[in-house]
């Protein structure tokens, strides 16, 4: 990819033509990327870099950015709201990631067979993912209503005498949000797993079957290893998705009751865009950023070791 | 759809199949019941929404809800704003995204791979992490509280470049090479060969972008303060706060916000599935 030409005395006509040709091709290549890169660099890359600078400053709308070193970060250590948001984010992720993974993989395995209605089901499963969070959050909120909500009525029918208050209760609000989160996203990840399952060679299954491996053994020793690239991708995407959860919570519970469903993204929004404390909000953003990077890097490392 | 277990199914036509169907039926019910309830509640009276025991169908469908909501809310403005944003963002994404993707997949220039890595890297950075600096920047140039903020925000995403590049990689290089030999310029190759060949991928990207922009809540929440600029998501949320006791009308509004997406989704279902599958493959 280097533009210098090797061999041939410099300055000859043929060489100059060649160099000119290459330079022109490079320029053309760059011209393709440029329009998108201008927007991307200015609106994504720039802010990502600026984030780190702002996190070391004290800055609100009226003042100027004032460098205060690590003050924002030391203050975070003692901020109970931040602790709560961090723990809640981890709580959401700890359930949302494995549950979505298990359900979407299970459904994909089920759909990867010749059953009638599979096409219909694939569509149905994907539908929650494309519909707006606001509309589904509103619908689920009503479904979860404490007294005459359909979900508690159904729970009553199957013998639950004291059904949870769901979004009105500080213990049950997070589980309610997690349920809706899994419900919404499982179809998307199911499609990814279905695509991954297409790459599993049928001959391997056939061979394992001839060797007398039962369904579980075939799943463990053939399907899962072949699915590893998909599982890896899904896990990374799910993790990032869980860490940044926001809209769903904002509309369903607005972080409440109390702070029982307050998450990091919402805390950033609260501090930065409601209270206009840009520096402090950026420090929280850096923590969120670091969390995502850390998990992604660890997952990459684990994935690489498994593949080796 | 390839089938892996056809033979096993043939050997035991009974139990496995039945269990499979039962699980599928239950899962389908679980997935669709909230939507069903949403639609049925939108046709009820407010009191009937929380009737005990649950009524799954309205006694007398209240079609009037669907007239009433246009009268008491700015539904039309919200829908118009949302359509405008979604269409413009989608067009820009398609244009700049596929153009850049061609550069990353087929053109050669120094630093290409490193730059692409930067693109990929930012996909792993949640938007919430850099929304503050972005907001400061947008307010500096006076774009906040205009539709252009949302357009700028959404139109240059790395995801579109990634998706289109994945697709272009599946087109053999020999095709471009042959065109070059025939004297077609790089732009000619892009417009006359790549673009027509990538219609399915463009359709996938268009649908995914349209749906994402339509459903976005946080972006408009931050940038669009003026009620005249609100999208359907913002409008719906404010409607819920204002009419919080009128459950049936709230569901009517929710249905109206979902219907356009449902139509788009059902029409382009195939491309959605393809787009998602492509984005999940290793590149």
XYZ file of C-alpha atoms in Angstrom:
591
model
C 0.000 0.000 0.000
C 3.032 2.290 -0.059
C 3.227 4.906 -2.758
C 6.981 4.726 -3.290
C 8.089 2.676 -6.251
C 10.782 0.094 -5.790
C 13.329 -0.648 -8.540
C 14.003 1.270 -11.727
C 15.966 4.510 -11.812
C 13.914 7.399 -10.431
C 12.750 10.048 -12.774
C 12.327 7.946 -15.872
C 9.195 8.548 -17.825
C 7.652 5.149 -17.146
C 8.334 5.466 -13.434
C 6.758 8.882 -13.235
C 3.660 7.647 -15.002
C 3.417 4.751 -12.605
C 3.797 6.973 -9.575
C 1.253 9.404 -10.938
C -1.103 6.564 -11.623
C -0.789 5.253 -8.083
C -1.183 8.658 -6.494
C -4.257 9.240 -8.569
C -5.734 5.914 -7.490
C -5.032 6.697 -3.849
C -6.698 10.074 -4.191
C -9.700 8.486 -5.801
C -9.872 5.956 -2.981
C -9.763 8.712 -0.409
C -12.451 10.651 -2.260
C -14.863 7.774 -1.729
C -14.384 7.734 1.992
C -14.184 11.492 2.481
C -17.857 12.572 2.458
C -18.758 10.047 5.120
C -15.550 10.606 7.046
C -16.136 14.355 7.286
C -19.412 13.736 9.066
C -18.136 10.787 11.033
C -14.911 12.466 12.101
C -16.610 15.672 13.111
C -19.660 14.208 14.819
C -18.425 10.919 16.258
C -14.666 10.747 16.442
C -14.247 14.369 17.520
C -16.711 14.104 20.405
C -15.178 10.807 21.562
C -11.771 12.490 21.818
C -13.200 15.687 23.320
C -14.959 13.615 25.950
C -11.686 12.859 27.709
C -10.639 16.482 27.831
C -14.014 17.682 29.127
C -14.011 15.024 31.844
C -11.033 16.813 33.414
C -12.755 20.169 33.493
C -15.357 21.995 35.440
C -17.787 23.261 32.843
C -21.367 24.370 32.787
C -23.345 26.294 30.163
C -22.482 29.766 31.386
C -18.841 29.374 32.322
C -15.778 28.308 30.416
C -14.134 24.938 30.716
C -11.763 25.047 33.679
C -9.114 22.337 34.061
C -9.542 20.623 37.413
C -7.570 17.415 36.862
C -9.021 14.319 38.456
C -11.510 16.156 40.673
C -14.571 14.894 38.790
C -13.396 11.324 39.148
C -12.565 11.574 42.849
C -15.974 13.117 43.383
C -17.565 10.150 41.604
C -16.140 7.838 44.266
C -18.244 9.500 46.922
C -21.376 10.004 44.825
C -24.141 7.715 46.074
C -26.224 8.355 42.949
C -23.346 7.229 40.761
C -22.841 4.080 42.838
C -26.498 3.307 42.512
C -26.478 3.876 38.744
C -23.386 1.720 38.301
C -24.791 -1.136 40.382
C -28.147 -0.959 38.620
C -26.444 -1.067 35.228
C -24.545 -4.174 36.309
C -27.753 -5.660 37.760
C -29.569 -5.120 34.462
C -26.658 -6.551 32.469
C -26.164 -9.560 34.759
C -29.675 -10.746 33.934
C -30.320 -9.279 30.544
C -27.204 -10.726 28.853
C -27.483 -14.417 29.864
C -31.282 -14.488 29.577
C -31.312 -12.989 26.082
C -28.458 -15.243 25.045
C -30.220 -18.388 26.256
C -33.654 -17.537 24.889
C -32.443 -16.372 21.489
C -30.170 -19.377 21.025
C -32.953 -21.733 22.127
C -35.411 -20.200 19.687
C -32.857 -20.276 16.874
C -32.212 -23.984 17.434
C -35.938 -24.626 17.441
C -36.457 -22.636 14.253
C -33.559 -24.262 12.467
C -35.725 -27.294 11.836
C -38.447 -28.077 9.398
C -41.534 -27.041 11.268
C -44.595 -25.479 9.770
C -44.963 -21.783 10.499
C -41.268 -21.102 10.939
C -41.369 -18.140 8.557
C -44.286 -16.619 10.419
C -42.517 -17.077 13.706
C -39.312 -15.462 12.515
C -41.311 -12.396 11.558
C -43.178 -12.370 14.853
C -39.974 -12.663 16.866
C -38.356 -9.763 15.073
C -41.333 -7.464 15.368
C -40.755 -6.188 18.930
C -37.260 -5.164 17.921
C -38.402 -2.830 15.158
C -41.262 -1.202 17.044
C -40.628 1.919 19.028
C -39.483 1.636 22.602
C -41.872 4.364 23.650
C -44.946 2.523 22.368
C -43.962 -0.846 23.809
C -42.842 0.637 27.109
C -46.234 2.304 27.443
C -48.091 -0.892 26.554
C -46.034 -3.004 28.963
C -46.475 -0.448 31.723
C -50.216 -0.864 31.452
C -49.858 -4.655 31.259
C -47.791 -4.510 34.447
C -50.314 -2.341 36.327
C -50.500 -3.270 39.952
C -54.181 -3.996 40.518
C -56.145 -4.813 37.399
C -53.164 -5.193 35.069
C -53.523 -8.247 32.810
C -50.213 -9.731 33.978
C -51.166 -9.683 37.649
C -54.622 -10.980 36.775
C -53.043 -13.920 34.967
C -50.686 -14.477 37.897
C -53.745 -14.473 40.151
C -55.365 -17.152 37.997
C -52.386 -19.453 38.374
C -52.468 -19.039 42.140
C -50.094 -16.154 42.921
C -51.923 -14.523 45.811
C -49.713 -11.523 46.274
C -48.504 -10.510 42.800
C -45.635 -8.014 42.603
C -46.274 -4.323 42.112
C -43.854 -4.310 39.164
C -42.930 -0.789 38.082
C -44.486 0.663 41.215
C -42.275 -1.398 43.522
C -38.595 -0.727 44.064
C -37.873 -4.471 44.214
C -39.776 -5.421 41.084
C -39.216 -2.467 38.786
C -35.851 -3.748 37.564
C -37.102 -7.293 36.859
C -40.005 -5.750 34.931
C -37.607 -3.699 32.823
C -35.389 -6.745 32.244
C -38.365 -8.826 31.101
C -39.328 -6.203 28.528
C -35.693 -5.829 27.459
C -35.325 -9.551 26.809
C -38.708 -9.705 25.087
C -37.740 -6.866 22.789
C -34.285 -8.006 21.804
C -34.448 -11.774 21.631
C -35.748 -11.774 18.053
C -32.801 -9.761 16.794
C -30.217 -12.037 18.379
C -32.202 -15.073 17.323
C -31.741 -13.972 13.709
C -27.994 -13.652 14.250
C -27.890 -17.169 15.701
C -29.983 -18.494 12.820
C -27.483 -17.026 10.379
C -24.673 -18.607 12.388
C -26.379 -21.993 12.383
C -26.336 -21.945 8.591
C -22.552 -22.120 8.759
C -22.517 -25.371 10.756
C -21.610 -28.118 8.269
C -24.323 -30.829 8.236
C -21.638 -33.497 7.619
C -20.256 -32.923 11.128
C -23.657 -33.625 12.630
C -24.027 -36.676 10.435
C -20.644 -38.014 11.497
C -21.393 -37.406 15.172
C -24.717 -39.156 14.807
C -23.082 -42.197 13.232
C -20.676 -42.256 16.182
C -23.733 -42.535 18.406
C -23.707 -39.037 19.882
C -27.070 -38.019 21.314
C -28.706 -34.644 20.693
C -27.104 -32.982 23.713
C -23.630 -34.289 22.863
C -24.030 -33.111 19.274
C -25.102 -29.673 20.500
C -22.135 -29.412 22.883
C -19.462 -30.817 20.620
C -20.583 -29.794 17.162
C -23.084 -26.917 17.180
C -21.614 -24.787 19.966
C -17.996 -24.847 18.719
C -19.118 -24.006 15.182
C -21.261 -21.166 16.528
C -18.396 -19.611 18.449
C -17.889 -16.592 16.143
C -21.607 -15.820 16.322
C -21.796 -16.320 20.073
C -18.833 -14.017 20.479
C -20.347 -11.284 18.345
C -23.718 -11.607 20.061
C -22.160 -11.432 23.522
C -20.181 -8.308 22.695
C -23.202 -6.569 21.169
C -25.441 -7.624 24.057
C -22.957 -6.349 26.617
C -22.629 -2.951 25.003
C -26.399 -2.843 24.537
C -26.983 -3.600 28.215
C -24.468 -1.065 29.459
C -26.109 1.715 27.514
C -29.740 0.838 28.267
C -31.694 4.068 28.583
C -34.872 4.710 26.570
C -36.696 1.699 27.887
C -36.006 2.663 31.483
C -36.677 6.332 30.949
C -40.143 5.654 29.572
C -41.078 2.724 31.817
C -39.863 3.900 35.206
C -37.893 7.127 34.745
C -35.264 5.560 36.986
C -37.696 5.004 39.850
C -39.259 4.224 42.142
C -36.645 6.109 44.130
C -33.437 5.280 42.316
C -34.188 1.601 41.931
C -33.817 1.576 38.142
C -31.447 4.511 37.672
C -28.736 3.476 35.185
C -25.475 5.058 34.013
C -26.794 6.466 30.721
C -29.637 8.123 32.516
C -27.297 9.552 35.128
C -25.158 11.029 32.337
C -28.257 12.557 30.803
C -29.373 13.853 34.191
C -26.070 15.488 35.115
C -25.130 16.679 31.638
C -28.275 17.707 29.847
C -30.670 18.472 32.684
C -28.280 20.003 35.232
C -25.802 21.164 32.546
C -22.775 19.921 34.458
C -20.828 18.980 31.351
C -17.529 18.126 33.035
C -19.045 15.880 35.668
C -21.323 14.161 33.165
C -18.312 13.552 30.912
C -16.481 11.876 33.782
C -19.419 9.470 34.146
C -19.318 8.974 30.366
C -15.649 8.070 30.569
C -16.535 5.388 33.113
C -19.226 4.004 30.795
C -16.795 4.137 27.886
C -14.090 2.365 29.903
C -16.535 -0.326 31.012
C -17.536 -1.093 27.429
C -13.930 -1.132 26.236
C -12.813 -3.299 29.137
C -15.500 -5.888 28.544
C -14.932 -5.874 24.786
C -11.174 -6.294 25.152
C -11.570 -9.092 27.713
C -14.051 -10.844 25.457
C -11.683 -10.511 22.509
C -8.830 -11.963 24.556
C -10.915 -14.887 25.778
C -12.179 -15.517 22.274
C -8.674 -15.514 20.848
C -7.387 -17.939 23.464
C -10.272 -20.317 22.780
C -9.589 -20.188 19.072
C -5.882 -20.840 19.505
C -33.425 -22.605 5.469
C -31.174 -25.646 5.749
C -32.443 -28.342 7.995
C -30.114 -30.265 10.195
C -32.410 -32.604 12.010
C -34.773 -33.782 9.316
C -33.660 -37.347 9.734
C -34.052 -37.338 13.479
C -37.512 -35.888 13.056
C -38.466 -38.647 10.684
C -37.324 -41.255 13.132
C -39.358 -39.855 15.991
C -42.277 -38.070 14.393
C -44.147 -37.811 17.686
C -42.882 -36.184 20.839
C -40.082 -33.939 19.540
C -42.284 -32.355 16.938
C -45.192 -31.798 19.300
C -42.930 -30.235 21.926
C -41.429 -28.054 19.217
C -44.811 -26.778 18.135
C -45.980 -26.190 21.692
C -42.875 -24.152 22.487
C -43.215 -22.197 19.240
C -46.875 -21.480 19.869
C -46.179 -20.309 23.418
C -43.295 -18.125 22.306
C -45.334 -16.610 19.475
C -48.158 -15.867 21.889
C -45.745 -14.244 24.330
C -44.221 -12.133 21.581
C -47.442 -10.954 20.015
C -49.834 -10.733 22.959
C -48.633 -7.274 24.060
C -49.302 -5.977 20.537
C -52.653 -7.684 20.418
C -53.571 -6.173 23.761
C -52.388 -2.765 22.577
C -54.621 -2.868 19.500
C -57.607 -4.279 21.343
C -57.268 -1.716 24.151
C -57.108 1.085 21.616
C -60.651 0.126 20.644
C -62.029 -0.006 24.184
C -63.490 2.546 26.539
C -61.065 3.772 29.203
C -62.793 1.764 31.920
C -62.720 -1.451 29.917
C -58.921 -1.385 29.527
C -58.467 -2.507 33.118
C -61.593 -4.599 33.418
C -61.361 -7.566 35.706
C -61.252 -10.284 34.447
C -59.186 -9.220 31.457
C -61.170 -8.776 28.275
C -59.108 -9.605 25.215
C -61.571 -8.129 22.772
C -63.594 -4.935 23.160
C -67.353 -5.427 23.619
C -68.193 -2.665 21.186
C -65.165 -1.408 19.191
C -64.690 2.300 19.888
C -63.540 3.393 16.444
C -64.109 6.943 17.622
C -60.781 6.752 19.499
C -59.032 6.877 16.182
C -60.819 10.103 15.242
C -60.552 11.676 18.670
C -56.777 11.402 18.869
C -56.194 13.538 15.790
C -58.439 16.189 17.281
C -56.822 16.438 20.720
C -53.159 15.881 19.801
C -50.693 17.121 17.218
C -50.304 13.629 15.835
C -50.145 14.909 12.261
C -47.246 17.303 12.944
C -45.346 14.618 14.827
C -45.813 12.107 12.050
C -44.789 14.616 9.392
C -41.626 15.537 11.306
C -40.734 11.901 11.821
C -41.252 11.005 8.168
C -39.085 13.944 7.089
C -36.227 13.043 9.437
C -36.362 9.340 8.640
C -36.359 9.874 4.890
C -33.525 12.427 4.837
C -31.352 10.433 7.237
C -31.915 7.245 5.258
C -30.996 8.886 1.953
C -27.823 10.401 3.373
C -26.817 7.136 5.026
C -27.270 5.255 1.774
C -25.347 7.780 -0.237
C -22.336 8.483 1.957
C -22.298 5.041 3.578
C -22.198 2.997 0.396
C -19.765 5.447 -1.219
C -17.344 5.103 1.679
C -17.910 1.364 1.815
C -16.760 1.074 -1.785
C -13.586 2.927 -0.846
C -12.958 0.558 2.048
C -13.767 -2.605 0.136
C -12.385 -2.066 -3.362
C -10.266 1.083 -3.651
C -6.672 1.328 -2.452
C -5.159 4.142 -0.474
C -2.601 4.337 2.317
C -4.051 3.994 5.816
C -7.219 2.378 4.563
C -7.239 -0.522 6.993
C -6.333 1.595 9.987
C -9.120 4.037 9.212
C -11.601 1.209 8.863
C -10.520 -0.107 12.251
C -11.361 3.306 13.724
C -14.826 3.056 12.178
C -15.363 -0.418 13.611
C -14.011 0.669 16.981
C -16.582 3.409 17.370
C -19.415 0.949 16.824
C -18.430 -0.458 20.222
C -18.659 2.971 21.874
C -22.176 3.638 23.103
C -23.612 6.910 21.909
C -24.526 7.799 25.477
C -20.809 8.021 26.235
C -20.159 10.894 23.844
C -23.530 12.594 23.627
C -22.371 15.383 25.951
C -19.429 16.654 23.820
C -21.602 16.225 20.744
C -24.327 18.296 22.306
C -21.875 21.052 23.258
C -20.597 21.112 19.686
C -24.063 21.244 18.177
C -25.085 24.089 20.443
C -21.892 25.992 19.562
C -22.846 25.946 15.893
C -26.489 26.611 16.686
C -27.924 23.372 15.387
C -29.791 22.428 18.537
C -33.524 22.735 18.316
C -33.464 22.260 14.552
C -34.142 19.086 12.566
C -30.587 19.360 11.194
C -29.133 18.277 14.531
C -30.850 14.901 14.254
C -29.922 14.596 10.597
C -26.259 15.372 11.287
C -26.312 12.974 14.199
C -27.712 9.988 12.363
C -26.613 10.398 8.761
C -22.935 9.475 8.973
C -23.049 6.396 11.138
C -20.252 3.858 10.991
C -22.770 1.044 10.889
C -23.892 1.764 7.331
C -20.300 1.787 6.094
C -19.672 -1.514 7.846
C -22.810 -3.177 6.505
C -22.219 -2.088 2.907
C -18.544 -3.033 3.029
C -19.480 -6.528 4.167
C -21.628 -6.806 1.086
C -19.099 -5.355 -1.364
C -16.505 -7.824 -0.117
C -18.670 -10.647 -1.446
C -18.454 -9.170 -4.971
C -15.354 -10.581 -6.691
C -12.474 -8.146 -7.292
C -12.076 -9.529 -10.805
C -15.270 -7.772 -11.774
C -13.826 -4.356 -10.850
C -10.485 -5.275 -12.392
C -12.131 -6.158 -15.694
C -14.037 -2.880 -15.673
C -10.817 -0.981 -14.988
C -9.145 -2.683 -17.918
C -12.102 -1.666 -20.045
C -11.372 1.921 -19.104
C -14.113 2.586 -16.557
C -13.097 5.048 -13.833
C -13.449 4.178 -10.151
C -16.578 6.329 -9.970
C -17.917 4.597 -13.049
C -17.346 1.234 -11.400
C -19.141 2.388 -8.277
C -22.148 3.893 -10.042
C -22.537 1.486 -12.950
C -21.500 -1.824 -11.417
C -21.417 -1.816 -7.624
C -24.511 0.248 -6.937
C -26.837 -1.807 -9.162
C -25.388 -5.029 -7.760
C -25.871 -3.956 -4.168
C -29.564 -3.144 -4.304
C -30.454 -5.852 -1.751
C -27.849 -4.538 0.688
C -28.995 -0.965 0.091
C -32.543 -2.070 0.819
C -31.406 -3.664 4.084
C -29.530 -0.563 5.131
C -32.414 1.687 4.128
C -34.909 -0.278 6.191
C -32.674 -0.562 9.251
C -31.842 3.153 9.140
C -35.434 4.204 8.584
C -36.656 2.139 11.511
C -33.857 3.319 13.811
C -34.506 6.974 13.023
C -38.251 6.560 13.322
C -37.942 4.916 16.719
C -35.189 7.102 18.143
C -36.217 8.696 21.382
C -33.081 9.970 23.073
C -31.766 12.006 20.119
C -34.961 14.020 19.645
C -35.382 14.272 23.423
C -32.040 16.039 23.698
C -32.154 18.152 20.575
C -35.760 18.953 19.711
C -37.178 21.160 22.465
C -39.729 23.016 20.364
C -43.073 21.106 20.213
C -43.376 21.994 16.528
C -40.293 19.884 15.856
C -41.269 16.878 17.960
C -41.175 13.417 16.472
C -43.887 10.865 17.071
C -41.907 9.319 19.947
C -41.626 12.606 21.827
C -45.202 13.479 21.045
C -46.478 10.141 22.243
C -44.519 10.423 25.484
C -45.888 13.880 26.204
C -49.372 12.738 25.273
C -49.117 9.967 27.860
C -48.157 12.432 30.582
C -50.938 14.791 29.649
C -53.744 12.245 29.282
C -52.482 9.688 31.761
C -55.936 8.459 32.741
C -57.190 7.917 29.223
C -55.708 4.497 28.749
C -57.603 3.676 25.578
C -56.485 6.836 23.793
C -52.904 6.260 24.932
C -53.035 2.859 23.282
C -54.579 4.420 20.180
C -51.596 6.765 19.927
C -49.176 3.894 20.459
C -50.817 1.877 17.698
C -50.607 4.844 15.325
C -46.887 5.239 16.079
C -46.258 1.567 15.346
C -48.418 1.111 12.229
C -46.095 2.846 9.720
C -43.140 0.811 10.965
C -45.187 -2.376 10.857
C -46.075 -1.700 7.235
C -42.473 -0.888 6.281
C -41.301 -3.972 8.126
C -43.768 -6.342 6.529
C -43.037 -5.006 3.044
C -39.279 -5.289 3.414
C -39.102 -8.205 5.807
C -36.715 -10.193 3.641
C -34.199 -7.350 3.519
C -34.382 -6.793 7.252
C -33.447 -10.373 7.885
C -30.644 -10.210 5.325
C -29.288 -6.984 6.783
C -29.207 -8.345 10.299
C -27.602 -11.574 9.138
C -24.941 -9.696 7.127
C -24.043 -7.429 10.009
C -23.488 -10.470 12.197
C -20.992 -12.170 9.917
C -17.289 -11.816 10.396
C -15.517 -9.537 7.930
